[in-house]
Amino acid sequence: MGTPVLSNPCTVVIKAPTSPTVDIARQELESHWSLGSRVSLVLNKKLRLGEGYRIIAKRKGTSYEAAVHASRPIGLLYGAYDLLRMQNSGTLALHGSHANTAVDKVERPVFPTRMLNHWDNLDGSIERGYAGKSIWKWEQISNGTMTETLRSRIQQYAAANASLGINASVLNNVNASPKMLTREYLDKVKLIADILRPYGITTYLSINFATPMALGDTKTADPLDKDVAKWWKKKAKEVYSLIPDFGGFLVKANSEGQPGPGDYQRTHAEGANMLADAVKSYGGKIIWRSFVYGANHKNEDRVKQSLSEFKPMDGKFRPNVILQSKNGPLDFQPREPFAPIFMHLKKTPQYGELQITQEYLGQSKHLVYLAPMWKEFFSFVHPSLMQGIAAVANIGDDANWCGHPFSQANWYAFGRLAWNPELSSEEIADEWLRQTFSMPDEAIATMKSVMMESREACVNYMMPLGLHHIFKFDHHYGPEPDGFKADYPLEWCPVYYHRADSIGVGFDRTVATGSGATAQYPEPYASEYDNIATCPEEYLLWFHHVPWTYRMKSGKTLWQELCDKYNAGVATVRNHRYIWHYKMKPYVDAERWQHVDTLLNHQLDNAREWRNVCLDYFQTFSKLPVE
Ligand code: GCV
């Protein structure tokens, strides 16, 4: 996301009506484009490019002639950022072997909605946030103004997102405070929305389903109660009078203690539809999360519950309701099979929900590049099954935004994949590295392999072969395979998930002897996952309870393979730490080098801890030697 500072600003020729968005595009190019003295921005509605753009750039002698054509101002801005990305990642350059002498390309985003979900609370804390406090400094906004520091930070946030094509932002936590919808806060939200708008970002809010009752305006939050419906209509009118292009509400209902229609024996569809009616005339959307468990399907395998709950409701939602589901059926684990809900609901628009903040992947302490994980998801769930893609942000008020210097690559990768899920993880890593560090090609190649190996390494040192959710309670950082608390829901306890005993380990989800979760998958996956002989080994212990001495494809026993995977995970981190420590110092400024070096040392300690704690614990059941 870094850009070089220019000594000779270029001239931006604008063939478009003036607009704040075009103005930003002009300013960005004037300040950062250094490969030519002229760039044209041409708006032509007839091009029908939607949010997309066409870039034509040609090297002539010692500079490029470049033009961006688009049918909307936002297309010009996206095109301007793409030109800068090509410049800063060396795709366009006046020297060097990577550079293209001519480019003529058309770009259109694949997902219509490309959204960040902030889990930011009004008190400035962030649920699962590891990069400082919330960037929305609510206390710095009052009487229709905000501090200049805050305005500038929000502008930088908007520019960073627009440079990736992210076009929607939900400002607050899905565990939402009813206060969010008070006039006091809506006035503040309006000011933020005004800053985000010219960058093509639509503002959304998460809501607490019981808001009218919690604020003392109604006696109930029952969605079929007339006063409640009236309250929401009035509130929608108020919101849209302040923010005419407001996107809509994101709702976590009847999940992990949040209120919802179920509190009044109403269905999710009844709850969502009441809200959908309130925002419909303004073009608003209700994004309803399918992340529910423990209410209506108490004794069912947790990974089955969301589909069991929502499948019967397919076709019962208003057209402006979207169901948003996490990529896997459980909860953002380092590796999960895909969530089958995406294939089953045929009449309900759906968004996928990814998690950029590394709640279960070492938080902001581990270098784990997430693009390969998200590509894995898209390889099963075709992007055409989703109208949008959302991701839980990893952004905070730390100077470097995301805590770990390499965590920024995950924000970057999400935006790039939301624009084009066909991009490869390597391409994205390459782009990011070249824009973030000034390294020679060999060092870029080395760090690219570090990034590419990092997610598999994390799976290996935390939960290989399909193990899942054996994290320490509450903070979800370290290992706690023996975790069990009688006063907690069983679905929060690690022992519920690995089911280790003297025979073997793993959750039997087969149809014949287990929970039958395999049957929720479409063919060929259902049969493949159900049969221990054909189940991919990376999902083995997710779907099967496997004897310790079971022969794996490698010829080793399960126990041996488990030990080898844990060791491999640790060895990869050790190597990554070695590479950074001994090879990267010349190419990175002292502060960032030191920061990453310290974090990699820490990650190596953690990886060893994971391996030792897990193998020691599982050995009490397998009774086999750890090599
Ligand atoms: C916002 C997991 C997290 C919770 C989060 C929840 C959700 O359970 O640990 O912090 O709550 O998912 O996605 O709603």
Coordinates of N, CA and C in Angstrom, one line a residue, residues 198-304:
P198 N -17.2 9.2 -1.0 CA -16.4 9.4 -2.2 C -15.4 8.3 -2.6
Y199 N -15.1 7.5 -1.6 CA -14.2 6.4 -1.9 C -15.0 5.1 -2.3
G200 N -16.3 5.3 -2.6 CA -17.1 4.2 -3.1 C -17.5 3.2 -2.0
I201 N -17.4 3.6 -0.7 CA -17.7 2.7 0.4 C -19.0 3.0 1.0
T202 N -19.9 2.1 1.0 CA -21.2 2.2 1.6 C -21.1 1.8 3.1
T203 N -21.8 2.6 3.9 CA -21.8 2.3 5.3 C -23.0 1.5 5.8
Y204 N -22.7 0.5 6.6 CA -23.7 -0.4 7.2 C -23.5 -0.4 8.7
L205 N -24.5 -0.8 9.4 CA -24.4 -1.0 10.9 C -24.9 -2.4 11.3
S206 N -24.2 -2.9 12.3 CA -24.8 -4.1 13.0 C -25.8 -3.6 14.0
I207 N -26.9 -4.4 14.1 CA -27.9 -3.9 15.1 C -28.1 -5.0 16.2
N208 N -28.6 -4.6 17.3 CA -29.1 -5.5 18.3 C -30.6 -5.6 18.1
F209 N -31.0 -6.9 17.9 CA -32.4 -7.1 17.5 C -33.4 -6.5 18.5
A210 N -33.0 -6.4 19.8 CA -33.9 -6.0 20.8 C -33.8 -4.4 21.1
T211 N -33.2 -3.7 20.1 CA -32.9 -2.3 20.4 C -34.1 -1.5 20.9
P212 N -35.3 -1.6 20.2 CA -36.4 -0.7 20.6 C -36.8 -1.0 22.1
M213 N -36.7 -2.2 22.5 CA -37.0 -2.6 23.9 C -35.9 -2.1 24.8
A214 N -34.7 -2.4 24.4 CA -33.5 -2.0 25.3 C -33.5 -0.5 25.5
L215 N -33.9 0.3 24.5 CA -33.9 1.7 24.7 C -35.1 2.2 25.4
G216 N -36.0 1.3 25.8 CA -37.2 1.7 26.6 C -38.3 2.2 25.7
D217 N -38.3 2.1 24.4 CA -39.3 2.6 23.5 C -40.5 1.7 23.3
T218 N -40.3 0.4 23.4 CA -41.3 -0.6 23.3 C -41.3 -1.6 24.4
K219 N -42.4 -2.3 24.6 CA -42.4 -3.3 25.7 C -41.8 -4.6 25.3
T220 N -41.6 -4.8 24.1 CA -41.2 -6.1 23.6 C -40.3 -5.9 22.3
A221 N -39.6 -6.9 21.9 CA -38.9 -6.8 20.6 C -39.5 -7.8 19.6
D222 N -40.6 -8.4 19.9 CA -41.3 -9.4 19.1 C -41.5 -8.8 17.7
P223 N -40.9 -9.4 16.7 CA -41.0 -8.9 15.3 C -42.4 -8.8 14.8
L224 N -43.4 -9.5 15.4 CA -44.7 -9.4 14.9 C -45.6 -8.4 15.6
D225 N -45.0 -7.8 16.6 CA -45.7 -6.7 17.4 C -45.7 -5.5 16.5
K226 N -46.9 -4.9 16.4 CA -47.1 -3.7 15.5 C -46.2 -2.5 16.0
D227 N -46.1 -2.3 17.3 CA -45.3 -1.2 17.8 C -43.8 -1.4 17.4
V228 N -43.4 -2.6 17.5 CA -42.0 -2.9 17.2 C -41.7 -2.6 15.7
A229 N -42.6 -3.1 14.9 CA -42.4 -2.9 13.4 C -42.4 -1.4 13.1
K230 N -43.3 -0.7 13.8 CA -43.4 0.7 13.6 C -42.1 1.5 14.0
W231 N -41.6 1.0 15.1 CA -40.4 1.6 15.6 C -39.2 1.5 14.6
W232 N -39.1 0.3 14.0 CA -38.0 0.0 13.1 C -38.2 0.9 11.8
K233 N -39.5 1.0 11.4 CA -39.8 1.9 10.2 C -39.4 3.3 10.5
K234 N -39.7 3.8 11.7 CA -39.4 5.1 12.0 C -37.8 5.3 12.1
K235 N -37.2 4.3 12.7 CA -35.8 4.4 12.8 C -35.1 4.3 11.4
A236 N -35.6 3.5 10.5 CA -35.0 3.4 9.2 C -35.2 4.8 8.5
K237 N -36.3 5.4 8.7 CA -36.5 6.8 8.1 C -35.5 7.8 8.6
E238 N -35.2 7.7 9.9 CA -34.3 8.6 10.5 C -32.9 8.3 10.0
V239 N -32.5 7.0 9.9 CA -31.2 6.7 9.4 C -31.0 7.2 8.0
Y240 N -32.0 6.9 7.1 CA -31.9 7.3 5.7 C -31.9 8.8 5.5
S241 N -32.6 9.5 6.5 CA -32.6 11.0 6.3 C -31.2 11.5 6.6
L242 N -30.4 10.8 7.4 CA -29.0 11.3 7.6 C -28.1 10.7 6.6
I243 N -28.3 9.5 6.2 CA -27.3 8.8 5.3 C -28.2 8.2 4.1
P244 N -28.5 9.0 3.1 CA -29.4 8.5 2.1 C -29.0 7.2 1.4
D245 N -27.7 7.0 1.3 CA -27.2 5.7 0.6 C -26.8 4.7 1.6
F246 N -27.3 4.7 2.8 CA -27.0 3.8 3.9 C -27.2 2.3 3.3
G247 N -26.3 1.4 3.7 CA -26.4 0.1 3.1 C -27.5 -0.8 3.7
G248 N -27.5 -0.8 5.0 CA -28.5 -1.7 5.7 C -27.9 -2.2 7.0
F249 N -28.6 -3.2 7.6 CA -28.3 -3.7 8.9 C -27.7 -5.1 8.8
L250 N -26.7 -5.4 9.6 CA -26.1 -6.8 9.7 C -26.6 -7.3 11.1
V251 N -27.2 -8.5 11.1 CA -27.8 -9.0 12.3 C -27.3 -10.3 12.8
K252 N -26.8 -10.4 14.0 CA -26.5 -11.6 14.7 C -27.7 -11.8 15.7
A253 N -28.5 -12.8 15.4 CA -29.7 -13.0 16.3 C -29.8 -14.4 16.8
N254 N -30.2 -14.5 18.0 CA -30.3 -15.8 18.7 C -29.0 -16.6 18.5
S255 N -27.9 -16.0 18.8 CA -26.6 -16.7 18.7 C -25.8 -16.2 19.8
E256 N -25.2 -17.1 20.5 CA -24.2 -16.7 21.6 C -24.8 -15.6 22.5
G257 N -26.1 -15.8 22.9 CA -26.7 -14.9 23.9 C -27.3 -13.6 23.3
Q258 N -27.2 -13.4 22.0 CA -27.8 -12.2 21.4 C -29.3 -12.4 21.3
P259 N -30.1 -11.3 21.5 CA -31.5 -11.5 21.3 C -31.9 -11.7 19.9
G260 N -33.1 -12.2 19.7 CA -33.6 -12.4 18.3 C -35.0 -12.8 18.3
P261 N -35.6 -13.1 17.2 CA -37.0 -13.5 17.0 C -37.3 -14.7 17.8
G262 N -36.3 -15.6 18.0 CA -36.6 -16.9 18.7 C -37.0 -16.6 20.1
D263 N -36.7 -15.5 20.7 CA -37.1 -15.2 22.1 C -38.6 -15.1 22.2
Y264 N -39.3 -14.9 21.0 CA -40.8 -14.7 21.0 C -41.4 -15.9 20.2
Q265 N -40.7 -17.0 20.1 CA -41.1 -18.1 19.3 C -41.4 -17.7 17.8
R266 N -40.6 -16.8 17.3 CA -40.7 -16.4 15.9 C -39.5 -16.9 15.2
T267 N -39.6 -17.1 13.9 CA -38.5 -17.7 13.1 C -37.5 -16.6 12.7
H268 N -36.4 -17.0 12.3 CA -35.4 -16.1 11.8 C -36.0 -15.3 10.6
A269 N -36.8 -16.0 9.7 CA -37.4 -15.3 8.6 C -38.3 -14.2 9.0
E270 N -39.1 -14.5 10.1 CA -40.0 -13.5 10.5 C -39.3 -12.3 11.1
G271 N -38.2 -12.5 11.7 CA -37.4 -11.4 12.3 C -36.8 -10.6 11.2
A272 N -36.1 -11.3 10.2 CA -35.4 -10.6 9.1 C -36.4 -9.9 8.2
N273 N -37.6 -10.5 8.0 CA -38.5 -9.8 7.1 C -39.1 -8.5 7.7
M274 N -39.3 -8.5 9.0 CA -39.8 -7.3 9.6 C -38.8 -6.2 9.4
L275 N -37.5 -6.5 9.5 CA -36.5 -5.4 9.3 C -36.4 -5.1 7.8
A276 N -36.5 -6.1 7.0 CA -36.4 -5.9 5.6 C -37.5 -4.9 5.1
D277 N -38.7 -5.1 5.6 CA -39.8 -4.2 5.3 C -39.5 -2.7 5.7
A278 N -38.8 -2.6 6.8 CA -38.5 -1.2 7.3 C -37.5 -0.5 6.4
V279 N -36.6 -1.2 5.8 CA -35.6 -0.5 4.9 C -35.8 -0.6 3.4
K280 N -36.8 -1.4 3.1 CA -37.0 -1.7 1.6 C -37.2 -0.5 0.8
S281 N -38.0 0.4 1.2 CA -38.3 1.6 0.3 C -37.0 2.4 0.0
Y282 N -36.0 2.3 0.9 CA -34.8 3.0 0.7 C -33.7 2.2 -0.1
G283 N -34.0 1.0 -0.5 CA -33.0 0.2 -1.1 C -32.1 -0.5 -0.1
G284 N -32.5 -0.5 1.2 CA -31.6 -1.1 2.2 C -31.7 -2.6 2.2
K285 N -30.6 -3.2 2.8 CA -30.5 -4.7 2.9 C -30.5 -5.1 4.3
I286 N -31.0 -6.3 4.6 CA -30.8 -6.9 5.9 C -29.9 -8.1 5.7
I287 N -28.7 -8.1 6.3 CA -27.8 -9.2 6.2 C -27.9 -10.0 7.5
W288 N -28.4 -11.2 7.3 CA -28.8 -12.0 8.5 C -27.7 -13.1 8.6
R289 N -27.1 -13.2 9.8 CA -26.0 -14.2 9.9 C -26.6 -15.6 10.2
S290 N -26.0 -16.6 9.5 CA -26.5 -18.0 9.8 C -25.7 -18.7 10.9
F291 N -24.8 -17.9 11.6 CA -24.0 -18.5 12.6 C -24.8 -18.7 13.9
V292 N -25.6 -19.7 13.9 CA -26.4 -20.0 15.1 C -26.2 -21.4 15.6
Y293 N -26.2 -21.6 16.8 CA -26.1 -23.0 17.4 C -26.6 -23.0 18.8
G294 N -27.0 -24.2 19.3 CA -27.3 -24.3 20.7 C -28.7 -23.9 21.1
A295 N -29.5 -23.3 20.1 CA -30.8 -22.9 20.5 C -31.9 -24.0 20.1
N296 N -32.2 -24.0 18.8 CA -33.3 -24.9 18.4 C -32.8 -26.3 18.2
H297 N -31.5 -26.5 18.1 CA -31.0 -27.9 17.7 C -30.0 -28.3 18.7
K298 N -30.3 -28.1 20.0 CA -29.3 -28.3 21.1 C -28.4 -29.5 21.0
N299 N -29.0 -30.7 20.8 CA -28.2 -31.9 20.8 C -27.6 -32.3 19.5
E300 N -27.8 -31.5 18.5 CA -27.3 -31.8 17.2 C -25.8 -31.4 17.1
D301 N -25.0 -32.2 16.3 CA -23.6 -31.8 16.1 C -23.6 -30.3 15.7
R302 N -22.8 -29.5 16.3 CA -22.8 -28.1 16.1 C -22.6 -27.7 14.6
V303 N -21.7 -28.5 13.9 CA -21.5 -28.1 12.5 C -22.7 -28.3 11.6
K304 N -23.7 -29.0 12.1 CA -24.9 -29.2 11.3 C -26.0 -28.2 11.5

